[in-house]
């Protein structure tokens, strides 16, 4: 009589993050899979009532060097790397009494979390560099047809479902797990490289930080390793003949665009995403600090430039004021709000053609208004809670610009201007209302392409001039746009993202009605411009910082 014997299967589980590991182990055990484990993972499984064998018992070699060596052994790597369809491989295993390992569950020492902690020492960082884990993961991922390798708790549910349905894991899933494993190793090694490359070492041997010392880290490490995860393929890029995809940071900042939930509408395009990011970054800045922090704000963007920005008592007022700045450019624009959109605001916005609408929340009645406008892309994005770091505030720490065969890397322009930072350089002092409008105009100018000139009054933009080679032309364009929108520039304030190199720039904005100007200062001819402001009877304040945006 013929008998069929199902070959025994083995799983090796060794995890730093214990989330869901007992449930996965139980699912494996239910399929007759033998469990191997190490250290704390073995104890957790045993305490959960599961029969588990220590790796040291399987290898016949104890853990040593404070756990640095425990899985670096032929019985482990032979069991992972042997191809089941190669008779010579299986014969070698039989000769040396090595069992196959069919499931590997490993997540690595928490290096990234360790170095992110304030006061992390070099010794702490080094001790959290995993050696055995990545070695096992690479072995299992290479032999993906025979070994299912899991490197994250989020993968457990899929494997449990397949085990319960068929007793095994499909080749399609195993390949995906293998790719994810190699990606994780790449991310892990990149983080180690970034950290170690950033340690500032002098020429003397004593410059190496002692074990209890936190090393000084360079903002720009000797090697920069980009670590981004694909979110989606896009239909095309900036133009239809270009291809594109959206990627996000490995750990995206709270309140950033990539955390958005799309509630309705067509798929976002490359240009939609770029413009939506410009609008969202601008509008959420009104919730960071200063006198304008509690105001409802609306930003309308077209071709990466704010064409209308305003603050108001609610979404309706903020939008209505922002729309007045440039109704022509607002057509087909991107609209972002930093406050909940209610039905009244939605009714007003629905009267114009809008590509993307963003807010931290929408009332059910507001969403109902847009139900018939099925192409409008509606994004809900939580505002960042704020905190001590740029990440807490939903902001990038670094900005990157691609150039031919290289990148330019710089710290992001996250400067926040307070009224106490301003230096009034003219005889005339700004009024309280003018000071509020100056701070508002300066916040907007930061997000306008250079050269930027922004006229404002009463918490709204009155004219925006952007992206011109000449600051004079930006000023003239801003006044032309205001005229087209039937807005008077009389008694407005003006923000200039960089200094006026000559008095002619000041004269142009004053000629159009400005009574107050905010600019960085720092020109060799500052005194000439100050004298001109005094001559014209206008107030001028210096910020000491500029906001070029190319």
Short mmCIF file of C-alpha atoms in Angstrom, two decimals:
data_model
loop_
_atom_site.label_atom_id
_atom_site.label_comp_id
_atom_site.label_asym_id
_atom_site.label_seq_id
_atom_site.Cartn_x
_atom_site.Cartn_y
_atom_site.Cartn_z
CA UNK A 1 0.00 0.00 0.00
CA UNK A 2 1.33 3.42 -0.96
CA UNK A 3 1.51 5.97 1.83
CA UNK A 4 2.00 9.69 1.37
CA UNK A 5 3.99 11.58 3.98
CA UNK A 6 3.71 15.34 4.11
CA UNK A 7 7.21 16.77 4.61
CA UNK A 8 7.61 18.56 7.92
CA UNK A 9 7.93 22.31 7.82
CA UNK A 10 9.77 24.66 10.14
CA UNK A 11 9.42 28.36 10.95
CA UNK A 12 12.09 30.49 12.59
CA UNK A 13 10.68 33.50 14.46
CA UNK A 14 12.94 36.19 15.94
CA UNK A 15 11.45 39.66 16.28
CA UNK A 16 12.16 42.91 18.11
CA UNK A 17 8.58 44.13 17.58
CA UNK A 18 6.38 41.43 19.12
CA UNK A 19 3.12 42.82 17.66
CA UNK A 20 0.95 39.94 16.40
CA UNK A 21 3.71 37.34 16.62
CA UNK A 22 1.79 34.98 18.93
CA UNK A 23 -1.21 34.94 16.59
CA UNK A 24 1.02 34.18 13.59
CA UNK A 25 2.83 31.44 15.52
CA UNK A 26 -0.49 29.83 16.46
CA UNK A 27 -1.58 29.84 12.79
CA UNK A 28 1.70 28.19 11.79
CA UNK A 29 1.43 25.63 14.59
CA UNK A 30 -2.11 24.80 13.51
CA UNK A 31 -0.69 23.77 10.12
CA UNK A 32 1.83 21.44 11.75
CA UNK A 33 4.76 23.84 11.35
CA UNK A 34 7.57 23.36 13.88
CA UNK A 35 8.51 26.58 15.68
CA UNK A 36 12.11 27.73 16.21
CA UNK A 37 12.91 30.93 18.03
CA UNK A 38 15.43 32.97 19.99
CA UNK A 39 15.57 34.89 23.25
CA UNK A 40 12.58 37.04 24.12
CA UNK A 41 10.52 35.78 21.20
CA UNK A 42 10.95 32.16 22.35
CA UNK A 43 9.88 33.08 25.86
CA UNK A 44 6.78 34.92 24.62
CA UNK A 45 5.73 31.96 22.47
CA UNK A 46 6.31 29.48 25.29
CA UNK A 47 4.34 31.68 27.69
CA UNK A 48 1.54 31.63 25.08
CA UNK A 49 1.37 27.85 25.41
CA UNK A 50 3.17 27.03 22.16
CA UNK A 51 5.81 24.33 21.79
CA UNK A 52 8.97 26.12 20.66
CA UNK A 53 12.56 25.02 20.17
CA UNK A 54 15.43 27.41 20.90
CA UNK A 55 17.74 28.02 17.94
CA UNK A 56 20.73 27.21 20.16
CA UNK A 57 19.28 23.74 20.75
CA UNK A 58 18.83 23.24 17.00
CA UNK A 59 22.33 24.44 16.08
CA UNK A 60 24.03 22.76 19.01
CA UNK A 61 25.89 26.01 19.59
CA UNK A 62 25.02 28.49 22.36
CA UNK A 63 24.35 32.16 21.91
CA UNK A 64 27.54 34.10 22.59
CA UNK A 65 29.04 37.60 22.69
CA UNK A 66 25.97 39.02 24.43
CA UNK A 67 23.71 37.68 21.70
CA UNK A 68 25.78 39.08 18.82
CA UNK A 69 26.21 35.52 17.54
CA UNK A 70 23.22 33.20 17.65
CA UNK A 71 21.81 32.66 14.14
CA UNK A 72 25.03 32.97 12.11
CA UNK A 73 25.30 29.21 11.68
CA UNK A 74 25.21 26.71 8.76
CA UNK A 75 22.19 24.93 10.27
CA UNK A 76 20.26 28.20 9.98
CA UNK A 77 21.52 29.47 6.64
CA UNK A 78 21.69 26.01 5.11
CA UNK A 79 18.04 25.48 6.03
CA UNK A 80 17.12 28.84 4.47
CA UNK A 81 19.23 28.72 1.30
CA UNK A 82 18.84 25.11 0.16
CA UNK A 83 16.80 24.82 -3.02
CA UNK A 84 14.26 22.06 -2.64
CA UNK A 85 14.34 21.35 -6.39
CA UNK A 86 18.12 20.76 -6.41
CA UNK A 87 18.85 17.14 -5.38
CA UNK A 88 22.46 18.05 -4.56
CA UNK A 89 21.26 20.72 -2.12
CA UNK A 90 18.89 18.34 -0.39
CA UNK A 91 21.54 15.63 -0.25
CA UNK A 92 23.93 18.09 1.44
CA UNK A 93 21.29 18.89 4.04
CA UNK A 94 20.70 15.20 4.68
CA UNK A 95 24.44 14.52 4.98
CA UNK A 96 24.86 17.18 7.64
CA UNK A 97 21.54 16.65 9.40
CA UNK A 98 20.17 20.09 8.52
CA UNK A 99 16.42 20.69 8.39
CA UNK A 100 14.85 23.10 5.95
CA UNK A 101 13.42 26.38 7.27
CA UNK A 102 10.28 27.23 5.34
CA UNK A 103 9.12 30.39 7.12
CA UNK A 104 11.31 33.17 8.44
CA UNK A 105 9.76 35.89 10.60
CA UNK A 106 12.26 38.61 11.47
CA UNK A 107 12.08 42.32 12.16
CA UNK A 108 15.32 44.03 12.86
CA UNK A 109 16.86 45.76 15.86
CA UNK A 110 15.24 49.22 16.07
CA UNK A 111 18.19 51.20 14.72
CA UNK A 112 16.13 54.05 13.22
CA UNK A 113 14.11 54.56 16.42
CA UNK A 114 17.28 54.42 18.52
CA UNK A 115 19.18 57.13 16.62
CA UNK A 116 16.05 59.30 16.46
CA UNK A 117 16.01 59.57 20.27
CA UNK A 118 17.55 62.65 21.82
CA UNK A 119 20.86 61.85 23.50
CA UNK A 120 21.53 58.67 21.54
CA UNK A 121 25.18 57.71 22.01
CA UNK A 122 27.38 56.15 19.37
CA UNK A 123 27.55 52.99 21.48
CA UNK A 124 23.74 52.77 21.61
CA UNK A 125 23.58 53.19 17.85
CA UNK A 126 26.24 50.55 17.16
CA UNK A 127 24.63 48.00 19.48
CA UNK A 128 21.35 48.43 17.59
CA UNK A 129 22.90 47.50 14.24
CA UNK A 130 21.46 44.06 13.51
CA UNK A 131 23.80 41.53 11.89
CA UNK A 132 22.16 38.12 12.13
CA UNK A 133 18.69 39.41 11.25
CA UNK A 134 19.61 41.00 7.90
CA UNK A 135 21.77 37.96 7.04
CA UNK A 136 18.83 35.61 7.57
CA UNK A 137 16.42 37.89 5.74
CA UNK A 138 18.72 38.05 2.70
CA UNK A 139 19.11 34.27 2.66
CA UNK A 140 15.36 33.67 2.89
CA UNK A 141 14.49 36.39 0.37
CA UNK A 142 16.99 35.01 -2.13
CA UNK A 143 15.37 31.59 -1.82
CA UNK A 144 11.84 33.01 -2.05
CA UNK A 145 10.33 30.07 -3.93
CA UNK A 146 10.94 27.84 -0.94
CA UNK A 147 10.85 30.27 1.99
CA UNK A 148 8.21 32.81 3.00
CA UNK A 149 10.03 35.71 4.69
CA UNK A 150 8.03 38.17 6.81
CA UNK A 151 9.70 41.40 7.95
CA UNK A 152 6.74 43.44 9.21
CA UNK A 153 3.70 42.71 11.36
CA UNK A 154 1.44 44.19 8.67
CA UNK A 155 2.20 41.11 6.53
CA UNK A 156 0.96 38.57 9.06
CA UNK A 157 -2.74 38.77 8.23
CA UNK A 158 -2.24 37.89 4.55
CA UNK A 159 -0.09 34.87 5.41
CA UNK A 160 -2.51 33.67 8.10
CA UNK A 161 -5.40 33.91 5.63
CA UNK A 162 -3.53 31.88 3.00
CA UNK A 163 -2.41 29.29 5.55
CA UNK A 164 -5.97 28.79 6.72
CA UNK A 165 -7.29 28.59 3.15
CA UNK A 166 -4.71 26.31 1.58
CA UNK A 167 -2.19 25.24 4.19
CA UNK A 168 0.58 27.19 2.48
CA UNK A 169 1.64 30.52 0.97
CA UNK A 170 1.32 31.21 -2.75
CA UNK A 171 4.34 31.93 -4.95
CA UNK A 172 2.88 35.37 -5.73
CA UNK A 173 2.76 36.26 -2.05
CA UNK A 174 6.21 34.79 -1.37
CA UNK A 175 7.73 36.90 -4.15
CA UNK A 176 6.05 40.03 -2.79
CA UNK A 177 7.38 39.20 0.66
CA UNK A 178 10.85 38.72 -0.80
CA UNK A 179 10.78 42.11 -2.53
CA UNK A 180 9.56 43.74 0.69
CA UNK A 181 12.37 42.03 2.57
CA UNK A 182 15.09 43.32 0.25
CA UNK A 183 13.51 46.77 0.41
CA UNK A 184 13.58 46.65 4.20
CA UNK A 185 17.25 45.67 4.21
CA UNK A 186 18.02 48.52 1.82
CA UNK A 187 16.15 50.99 4.05
CA UNK A 188 17.90 49.68 7.14
CA UNK A 189 21.38 49.83 5.64
CA UNK A 190 20.60 53.31 4.26
CA UNK A 191 19.67 54.54 7.73
CA UNK A 192 22.90 53.15 9.17
CA UNK A 193 24.92 54.73 6.37
CA UNK A 194 23.22 58.10 6.81
CA UNK A 195 23.83 58.13 10.55
CA UNK A 196 27.43 56.97 10.55
CA UNK A 197 28.31 59.19 7.58
CA UNK A 198 26.99 62.18 9.52
CA UNK A 199 29.20 61.74 12.59
CA UNK A 200 31.65 64.63 12.77
CA UNK A 201 35.17 63.31 13.34
CA UNK A 202 38.24 65.51 13.70
CA UNK A 203 41.80 64.67 12.70
CA UNK A 204 42.77 63.54 16.21
CA UNK A 205 41.91 60.10 17.55
CA UNK A 206 40.24 61.60 20.64
CA UNK A 207 37.59 63.08 18.32
CA UNK A 208 35.80 59.70 18.33
CA UNK A 209 32.97 60.17 20.87
CA UNK A 210 33.22 58.13 24.06
CA UNK A 211 30.54 55.56 24.84
CA UNK A 212 28.46 57.89 26.99
CA UNK A 213 28.77 60.89 24.67
CA UNK A 214 26.24 61.92 22.03
CA UNK A 215 28.14 62.43 18.76
CA UNK A 216 27.88 65.65 16.82
CA UNK A 217 26.06 64.96 13.56
CA UNK A 218 26.57 66.81 10.28
CA UNK A 219 23.36 68.01 8.62
CA UNK A 220 24.76 66.74 5.34
CA UNK A 221 26.27 63.25 5.70
CA UNK A 222 29.07 61.95 3.53
CA UNK A 223 26.52 59.82 1.70
CA UNK A 224 22.81 60.55 1.30
CA UNK A 225 20.53 57.56 0.87
CA UNK A 226 17.04 58.36 -0.33
CA UNK A 227 14.42 56.07 1.19
CA UNK A 228 11.01 56.50 -0.42
CA UNK A 229 8.05 54.14 -0.86
CA UNK A 230 5.86 54.21 -3.96
CA UNK A 231 2.29 55.31 -3.31
CA UNK A 232 0.96 55.00 -6.84
CA UNK A 233 1.71 55.21 -10.53
CA UNK A 234 0.35 58.34 -12.21
CA UNK A 235 -1.28 58.53 -15.62
CA UNK A 236 1.51 60.79 -16.88
CA UNK A 237 3.91 63.43 -15.63
CA UNK A 238 4.01 67.19 -15.97
CA UNK A 239 3.25 66.69 -19.67
CA UNK A 240 1.45 63.81 -21.35
CA UNK A 241 4.62 62.42 -22.96
CA UNK A 242 6.27 62.01 -19.54
CA UNK A 243 5.80 59.10 -17.13
CA UNK A 244 5.48 59.59 -13.38
CA UNK A 245 4.79 58.03 -10.00
CA UNK A 246 4.21 59.35 -6.48
CA UNK A 247 6.52 58.30 -3.65
CA UNK A 248 6.36 59.14 0.04
CA UNK A 249 8.88 59.26 2.85
CA UNK A 250 9.31 55.99 4.72
CA UNK A 251 7.71 57.70 7.71
CA UNK A 252 5.64 60.64 6.42
CA UNK A 253 5.18 63.64 8.68
CA UNK A 254 1.69 64.06 10.16
CA UNK A 255 -0.42 66.52 8.23
CA UNK A 256 1.60 66.23 5.02
CA UNK A 257 -0.12 65.84 1.66
CA UNK A 258 0.82 62.16 1.26
CA UNK A 259 -1.30 61.37 4.34
CA UNK A 260 -4.45 62.67 2.62
CA UNK A 261 -7.58 60.53 2.25
CA UNK A 262 -9.34 61.05 -1.08
CA UNK A 263 -13.09 61.17 -0.45
CA UNK A 264 -14.23 61.53 -4.06
CA UNK A 265 -13.14 62.50 -7.55
CA UNK A 266 -10.83 61.41 -10.34
CA UNK A 267 -7.33 60.11 -9.81
CA UNK A 268 -4.88 62.85 -8.93
CA UNK A 269 -2.47 63.86 -11.69
CA UNK A 270 1.18 64.86 -11.34
CA UNK A 271 0.30 68.56 -11.61
CA UNK A 272 -2.65 68.16 -9.23
CA UNK A 273 -0.31 66.75 -6.59
CA UNK A 274 2.35 69.42 -7.09
CA UNK A 275 -0.18 72.25 -6.90
CA UNK A 276 -2.08 70.65 -4.02
CA UNK A 277 1.15 70.42 -2.05
CA UNK A 278 1.86 74.11 -2.65
CA UNK A 279 -1.64 75.04 -1.48
CA UNK A 280 -1.62 72.77 1.56
CA UNK A 281 1.85 73.85 2.73
CA UNK A 282 0.75 77.48 2.55
CA UNK A 283 -2.65 77.12 4.23
CA UNK A 284 -1.46 74.99 7.12
CA UNK A 285 1.18 77.62 7.95
CA UNK A 286 -1.66 79.79 9.26
CA UNK A 287 -2.17 77.30 12.05
CA UNK A 288 1.41 77.26 13.30
CA UNK A 289 1.98 80.39 15.36
CA UNK A 290 1.43 84.11 15.62
CA UNK A 291 -1.60 86.39 15.55
CA UNK A 292 -3.11 84.57 12.58
CA UNK A 293 -2.90 81.09 14.14
CA UNK A 294 -6.59 80.79 15.02
CA UNK A 295 -7.97 82.32 11.82
CA UNK A 296 -9.77 80.31 9.18
CA UNK A 297 -7.58 80.48 6.07
CA UNK A 298 -8.09 79.71 2.39
CA UNK A 299 -5.43 79.39 -0.30
CA UNK A 300 -6.15 79.10 -4.01
CA UNK A 301 -3.23 77.91 -6.13
CA UNK A 302 -2.70 77.88 -9.88
CA UNK A 303 0.49 76.58 -11.46
CA UNK A 304 2.23 76.27 -8.07
CA UNK A 305 1.60 79.93 -7.12
CA UNK A 306 -0.99 81.26 -4.66
CA UNK A 307 -3.35 83.41 -6.72
CA UNK A 308 -5.60 84.19 -3.76
CA UNK A 309 -5.07 83.89 0.00
CA UNK A 310 -7.24 85.18 2.84
CA UNK A 311 -8.17 84.70 6.46
CA UNK A 312 -11.67 85.12 7.86
CA UNK A 313 -14.09 84.16 10.59
CA UNK A 314 -15.01 80.91 8.81
CA UNK A 315 -14.44 78.92 5.62
CA UNK A 316 -16.99 80.91 3.63
CA UNK A 317 -15.49 84.29 4.48
CA UNK A 318 -11.90 83.11 3.93
CA UNK A 319 -12.77 81.56 0.55
CA UNK A 320 -14.86 84.54 -0.62
CA UNK A 321 -12.00 86.95 0.11
CA UNK A 322 -9.36 84.69 -1.47
CA UNK A 323 -11.46 84.26 -4.63
CA UNK A 324 -11.78 88.04 -5.07
CA UNK A 325 -8.03 88.44 -5.56
CA UNK A 326 -7.93 86.78 -8.96
CA UNK A 327 -11.16 85.08 -10.12
CA UNK A 328 -9.68 84.42 -13.56
CA UNK A 329 -6.70 82.45 -12.27
CA UNK A 330 -8.85 80.69 -9.67
CA UNK A 331 -10.71 78.93 -12.52
CA UNK A 332 -9.54 75.31 -12.48
CA UNK A 333 -7.44 75.97 -9.39
CA UNK A 334 -6.58 74.08 -6.25
CA UNK A 335 -8.33 75.18 -3.05
CA UNK A 336 -7.06 74.45 0.46
CA UNK A 337 -8.68 75.34 3.79
CA UNK A 338 -7.25 75.00 7.27
CA UNK A 339 -10.71 74.65 8.83
CA UNK A 340 -13.78 72.47 8.42
CA UNK A 341 -15.79 73.15 5.27
CA UNK A 342 -19.50 73.47 5.97
CA UNK A 343 -22.46 73.66 3.60
CA UNK A 344 -22.35 77.46 3.19
CA UNK A 345 -18.69 77.38 2.18
CA UNK A 346 -19.25 74.39 -0.09
CA UNK A 347 -22.13 76.12 -1.89
CA UNK A 348 -19.89 79.11 -2.65
CA UNK A 349 -16.94 77.00 -3.83
CA UNK A 350 -19.18 74.77 -5.98
CA UNK A 351 -19.99 77.76 -8.19
CA UNK A 352 -16.46 77.78 -9.61
CA UNK A 353 -14.52 75.10 -11.51
CA UNK A 354 -12.13 73.52 -9.02
CA UNK A 355 -9.70 70.65 -9.62
CA UNK A 356 -8.83 69.74 -6.03
CA UNK A 357 -10.45 70.76 -2.74
CA UNK A 358 -8.65 70.11 0.56
CA UNK A 359 -9.63 70.60 4.20
CA UNK A 360 -9.05 68.90 7.55
CA UNK A 361 -12.75 67.96 7.65
CA UNK A 362 -16.04 68.32 5.80
CA UNK A 363 -19.57 68.33 7.15
CA UNK A 364 -21.89 65.72 5.57
CA UNK A 365 -23.89 68.58 4.04
CA UNK A 366 -20.73 70.00 2.43
CA UNK A 367 -19.90 66.64 0.86
CA UNK A 368 -23.47 66.35 -0.40
CA UNK A 369 -23.01 69.63 -2.31
CA UNK A 370 -20.20 68.08 -4.35
CA UNK A 371 -21.77 64.67 -4.95
CA UNK A 372 -22.98 65.69 -8.39
CA UNK A 373 -19.54 67.10 -9.27
CA UNK A 374 -17.97 63.67 -9.53
CA UNK A 375 -14.70 64.88 -11.06
CA UNK A 376 -13.82 67.21 -8.19
CA UNK A 377 -11.07 65.60 -6.16
CA UNK A 378 -11.81 66.05 -2.46
CA UNK A 379 -8.99 65.38 -0.02
CA UNK A 380 -9.27 65.24 3.75
CA UNK A 381 -5.97 65.90 5.54
CA UNK A 382 -5.48 66.10 9.29
CA UNK A 383 -3.66 69.23 10.37
CA UNK A 384 -0.41 68.47 12.21
CA UNK A 385 -0.73 68.70 15.97
CA UNK A 386 2.44 70.76 16.21
CA UNK A 387 5.36 70.21 18.53
CA UNK A 388 9.04 70.84 18.95
CA UNK A 389 10.28 69.47 15.65
CA UNK A 390 9.59 70.22 12.00
CA UNK A 391 8.31 66.65 11.64
CA UNK A 392 5.72 67.27 14.37
CA UNK A 393 4.58 70.34 12.45
CA UNK A 394 4.18 68.32 9.26
CA UNK A 395 7.17 69.91 7.56
CA UNK A 396 10.11 68.51 5.64
CA UNK A 397 13.46 68.81 7.37
CA UNK A 398 15.29 68.88 4.05
CA UNK A 399 14.52 70.06 0.53
CA UNK A 400 15.93 68.38 -2.56
CA UNK A 401 16.33 69.68 -6.09
CA UNK A 402 17.45 67.42 -8.92
CA UNK A 403 20.20 68.68 -11.22
CA UNK A 404 22.16 66.92 -13.97
CA UNK A 405 23.69 63.77 -12.39
CA UNK A 406 23.27 65.15 -8.88
CA UNK A 407 21.08 66.78 -6.29
CA UNK A 408 21.09 70.00 -4.33
CA UNK A 409 20.19 69.33 -0.71
CA UNK A 410 19.30 72.09 1.75
CA UNK A 411 17.50 72.53 5.03
CA UNK A 412 13.87 73.38 4.32
CA UNK A 413 12.70 76.99 4.58
CA UNK A 414 10.82 76.54 7.85
CA UNK A 415 11.57 79.97 9.29
CA UNK A 416 8.70 81.40 11.32
CA UNK A 417 8.56 85.18 11.65
CA UNK A 418 7.32 86.77 14.87
CA UNK A 419 6.38 90.40 15.25
CA UNK A 420 9.24 90.79 17.71
CA UNK A 421 11.66 89.89 14.90
CA UNK A 422 10.69 92.94 12.86
CA UNK A 423 12.79 96.09 12.70
CA UNK A 424 10.93 99.28 11.80
CA UNK A 425 13.45 101.31 9.81
CA UNK A 426 11.33 104.35 8.87
CA UNK A 427 10.03 107.37 10.71
CA UNK A 428 6.46 106.28 10.18
CA UNK A 429 5.40 103.30 12.30
CA UNK A 430 2.90 100.70 11.05
CA UNK A 431 -0.50 100.72 12.71
CA UNK A 432 -1.71 97.61 14.54
CA UNK A 433 -3.86 96.62 11.54
CA UNK A 434 -0.99 97.25 9.13
CA UNK A 435 1.30 95.12 11.29
CA UNK A 436 -1.16 92.22 11.10
CA UNK A 437 -1.38 92.64 7.34
CA UNK A 438 2.43 92.80 7.04
CA UNK A 439 2.76 89.48 8.87
CA UNK A 440 0.02 88.02 6.69
CA UNK A 441 1.65 89.29 3.47
CA UNK A 442 5.05 87.94 4.52
CA UNK A 443 3.57 84.50 5.19
CA UNK A 444 2.02 84.46 1.69
CA UNK A 445 5.17 85.75 -0.05
CA UNK A 446 7.10 82.76 1.28
CA UNK A 447 5.01 80.49 -0.96
CA UNK A 448 5.06 82.67 -4.10
CA UNK A 449 7.66 81.97 -6.77
CA UNK A 450 10.47 84.54 -6.91
CA UNK A 451 10.59 87.34 -7.66
CA UNK A 452 7.53 87.77 -5.44
CA UNK A 453 5.53 90.91 -4.72
CA UNK A 454 2.32 90.55 -2.69
CA UNK A 455 -0.16 93.38 -1.99
CA UNK A 456 -2.49 92.71 0.98
CA UNK A 457 -5.16 94.45 3.01
CA UNK A 458 -7.62 93.31 5.65
CA UNK A 459 -6.31 89.75 5.79
CA UNK A 460 -6.50 89.07 2.05
CA UNK A 461 -4.26 89.27 -0.98
CA UNK A 462 -5.12 92.18 -3.28
CA UNK A 463 -2.56 91.50 -6.00
CA UNK A 464 0.14 88.86 -6.49
CA UNK A 465 3.11 89.18 -8.83
CA UNK A 466 5.16 86.00 -9.19
CA UNK A 467 8.04 84.38 -10.99
CA UNK A 468 9.42 87.36 -12.91
CA UNK A 469 13.06 88.01 -13.68
CA UNK A 470 12.55 91.62 -12.51
CA UNK A 471 11.03 92.61 -9.17
CA UNK A 472 9.64 95.71 -10.92
CA UNK A 473 7.73 93.51 -13.35
CA UNK A 474 6.34 91.42 -10.48
CA UNK A 475 5.06 94.61 -8.86
CA UNK A 476 3.50 95.80 -12.10
CA UNK A 477 1.85 92.44 -12.72
CA UNK A 478 0.40 92.43 -9.19
CA UNK A 479 -1.16 95.84 -9.83
CA UNK A 480 -2.50 94.76 -13.22
CA UNK A 481 -4.16 91.70 -11.65
CA UNK A 482 -5.68 93.85 -8.92
CA UNK A 483 -7.11 96.14 -11.61
CA UNK A 484 -8.61 93.20 -13.49
CA UNK A 485 -10.25 92.05 -10.25
CA UNK A 486 -11.57 95.57 -9.58
CA UNK A 487 -9.60 95.77 -6.35
CA UNK A 488 -8.08 99.03 -5.15
CA UNK A 489 -4.51 98.92 -3.91
CA UNK A 490 -4.95 102.13 -1.93
CA UNK A 491 -3.69 101.78 1.66
CA UNK A 492 -2.37 98.27 1.09
CA UNK A 493 0.76 96.67 2.54
CA UNK A 494 3.35 94.96 0.34
CA UNK A 495 5.66 92.03 0.95
CA UNK A 496 8.78 91.50 -1.14
CA UNK A 497 10.48 88.12 -0.75
CA UNK A 498 13.95 89.69 -1.17
CA UNK A 499 15.39 93.15 -0.69
CA UNK A 500 14.85 96.10 -3.02
CA UNK A 501 18.27 96.69 -4.64
CA UNK A 502 17.24 100.21 -5.68
CA UNK A 503 14.53 102.64 -4.68
CA UNK A 504 12.67 102.13 -7.96
CA UNK A 505 11.00 98.95 -6.67
CA UNK A 506 9.70 100.80 -3.64
CA UNK A 507 8.49 103.70 -5.77
CA UNK A 508 6.48 101.35 -8.01
CA UNK A 509 4.55 99.75 -5.13
CA UNK A 510 3.95 103.10 -3.43
CA UNK A 511 2.78 104.58 -6.74
CA UNK A 512 0.13 101.84 -6.83
CA UNK A 513 -1.12 102.64 -3.31
CA UNK A 514 1.04 100.81 -0.77
CA UNK A 515 1.53 102.58 2.55
CA UNK A 516 3.56 99.88 4.30
CA UNK A 517 6.31 97.54 3.08
CA UNK A 518 7.90 94.43 4.56
CA UNK A 519 11.19 93.21 3.07
CA UNK A 520 14.35 91.41 4.24
CA UNK A 521 16.79 94.31 4.02
CA UNK A 522 20.48 93.60 3.55
CA UNK A 523 21.16 95.55 0.36
CA UNK A 524 24.18 97.81 -0.02
CA UNK A 525 21.60 100.51 -0.82
CA UNK A 526 19.29 99.91 2.14
CA UNK A 527 19.72 103.50 3.29
CA UNK A 528 18.73 104.78 -0.14
CA UNK A 529 15.52 102.72 0.03
CA UNK A 530 14.84 103.79 3.63
CA UNK A 531 15.29 107.44 2.66
CA UNK A 532 12.89 106.93 -0.24
CA UNK A 533 10.29 105.41 2.12
CA UNK A 534 10.60 108.38 4.48
CA UNK A 535 10.36 110.75 1.53
CA UNK A 536 7.16 109.02 0.37
CA UNK A 537 5.72 108.91 3.91
CA UNK A 538 5.36 105.13 4.08
CA UNK A 539 6.36 102.67 6.80
CA UNK A 540 8.91 99.94 6.15
CA UNK A 541 10.04 97.00 8.26
CA UNK A 542 12.97 94.64 7.80
CA UNK A 543 12.73 90.91 8.55
CA UNK A 544 16.41 89.99 8.31
CA UNK A 545 15.53 86.87 6.29
CA UNK A 546 14.50 86.35 2.68
CA UNK A 547 12.27 83.72 1.09
CA UNK A 548 13.55 82.95 -2.41
CA UNK A 549 11.43 80.21 -3.98
CA UNK A 550 12.75 79.14 -7.36
#
